[in-house]
């Protein structure tokens, strides 16, 4: 009997101690040179290959490494570099495309499907000409081979590449790229206003893929993985035809490696018969996010199925018996079954063994590889070969459960118009009130105080004194600038999710559990493992202290339930909706405590509301219902005169635009600086009739906006929104900015608001 094959679709690439981040940032700072950076990259790749081999995988991927982003790598490989980078080359050009340089805007950064990873969107237009310009997959295959390790190079599949691209006709107004949200591909808008669809480039693109596949075959590559995650979303007939054409063409090449088309992040529905009818040898299916893929597998008799039964996106141990029975069922349907992860393991931390004090039942990337190997062994030797781990028992909080049962939907507040009148009377704000989104720049002093506390150089009292001093200066500055609604500045928050997770029961923090968010930015998502409860108030003392320093209203600042889930690893033994309600209940208590302590405006940030939106339209309404319900449960416990704000950091609302009103917040602030206020019309058309703070300048860039520009933006806004509803604020928090530009920008913003008010 042949060996049972086992593999993973990808692996963390940042290194156990974020070596990649450190090396790339050192290169940017000029403290190491290109050859040193390349050596670090090579070392990280070698460690990955040898680890995967030593763990016992039969099939090992390569070309999963990247200095910044694998979609960017693909763009450079294909020679699809926008002309504005023409004067640059090598690593400098590469990083300029990622981050911009002296007056050259970077590629736009956008979320990778429904994950918290961000990729750099290709810019494709009628003039794009592809050519094989960088042979990275060949080079890395060769490196592994030198170590005696045969690998399967991983490429972004041609269809997904085109669907992830922006048509250049759409990008003209874009300048700076922050971690923007929502890809054109997800929203099905890849056609672009100018009518150019990147799909028109398919044939040219396939020629380059064909050349690459031939070269890989000549170098000895037996199998290549082509990632097509776009198939987990709704695909049009035209897109499915393109899929068929792509794999007819590549499958029909006479000299090529075997082809594995890897799909992940959900069910692929109509795409499955298309792939089944093509000449590709192997199809990767995600049975974790897409259990329904099993029903479609009946048509795969002649194919190899790469069975994604170990979750690549969450940190829980696999239920081995269930995974095993999925694989066993597939054995009867497919030509061959390869045990695999559902998607790349780059979305989970590397190694649980380095952690201490975490709850039971976890598995990080290395542990998941061991699970894949164990399932492979059990398929070959019988189920006795795997010892099913005892299911973890998440701590139950009976009080929280009982309260949620009696609370139901929460309490209804009065209608918005009535509330608005009460709030106007209570707050006495001018027309076009000015405010900020919450955070002020995180100074060295603030970071030092945090580090000193951690290292024991100062005690809790010393730390709190440092935070109060910072709040004093932030409040004084805002008064001096003349803002109407002040904030405490969030100096005590390292991160808007972690800060709350650390204080809530049911959440745990890792020591080394970093995952890549984009480029060199890594995050350490907390783990939500049990019933969530709030043992004590979390923000009240800061808000109250800030309010004690000023007569103007200070806005309390919280992170909403959806964002608390989206940026954490969340338990899977109950629906997300139930977990969201537990978080919402904790926030509800916090909000009432803030109100009782005299805080009259409370903002609940939901920047991730759109991120968790299911990829398929059919699943979206169900999600929005519980997401909105959780927000309302959190925010509906206050009196009608207390004003609830929310904030979202994007302006392309697409399918969630209706939900913005359903949240029932009194004021919503959103990113609009980059979309020239167009979204106000969209919001109006969707029936949104409450307070709105369209960001009047872009905080993702250090540029200081002129008063005149902001004034113009406000005048544009007033055309779409009655002045009584309009708020004036930047488009996001200021924590990544410096004080000099922040102060100058806010002064201009206040001046602009005054001018418009006066007219
Ligand atoms: N209140 C948060 C801040 O200002 C909001 C951050 C966000 O929207 N991502 O930093
Ligand atoms: Zn924001």
mmCIF file of N, CA, C and O and ligand atoms in Angstrom, residues 437 607 647-649 731-733, ligand 2:
data_model
loop_
_atom_site.group_PDB
_atom_site.id
_atom_site.type_symbol
_atom_site.label_atom_id
_atom_site.label_comp_id
_atom_site.label_asym_id
_atom_site.label_seq_id
_atom_site.Cartn_x
_atom_site.Cartn_y
_atom_site.Cartn_z
ATOM 1 N N UNK A 437 -11.508 60.673 16.906
ATOM 2 C CA UNK A 437 -12.024 59.301 16.925
ATOM 3 C C UNK A 437 -11.609 58.557 18.197
ATOM 4 O O UNK A 437 -12.105 57.470 18.480
ATOM 5 N N UNK A 607 -14.863 48.870 13.864
ATOM 6 C CA UNK A 607 -14.156 48.895 12.577
ATOM 7 C C UNK A 607 -14.178 47.558 11.849
ATOM 8 O O UNK A 607 -13.929 47.515 10.655
ATOM 9 N N UNK A 647 -17.978 54.061 15.294
ATOM 10 C CA UNK A 647 -16.967 54.449 14.304
ATOM 11 C C UNK A 647 -16.592 53.244 13.468
ATOM 12 O O UNK A 647 -16.433 52.142 13.983
ATOM 13 N N UNK A 648 -16.458 53.470 12.178
ATOM 14 C CA UNK A 648 -15.989 52.429 11.249
ATOM 15 C C UNK A 648 -14.946 53.031 10.339
ATOM 16 O O UNK A 648 -15.104 54.159 9.883
ATOM 17 N N UNK A 649 -13.879 52.263 10.067
ATOM 18 C CA UNK A 649 -12.775 52.880 9.317
ATOM 19 C C UNK A 649 -12.812 52.557 7.832
ATOM 20 O O UNK A 649 -11.808 52.151 7.284
ATOM 21 N N UNK A 731 -10.608 60.937 10.001
ATOM 22 C CA UNK A 731 -11.272 59.699 9.585
ATOM 23 C C UNK A 731 -10.917 58.481 10.428
ATOM 24 O O UNK A 731 -11.499 57.420 10.238
ATOM 25 N N UNK A 732 -9.982 58.592 11.374
ATOM 26 C CA UNK A 732 -9.692 57.463 12.261
ATOM 27 C C UNK A 732 -8.908 57.980 13.458
ATOM 28 O O UNK A 732 -8.670 59.184 13.572
ATOM 29 N N UNK A 733 -8.526 57.055 14.354
ATOM 30 C CA UNK A 733 -7.760 57.433 15.539
ATOM 31 C C UNK A 733 -6.374 57.951 15.158
ATOM 32 O O UNK A 733 -5.858 57.672 14.085
HETATM 33 ZN ZN1 LIG B 2 -10.910 53.900 12.450
#
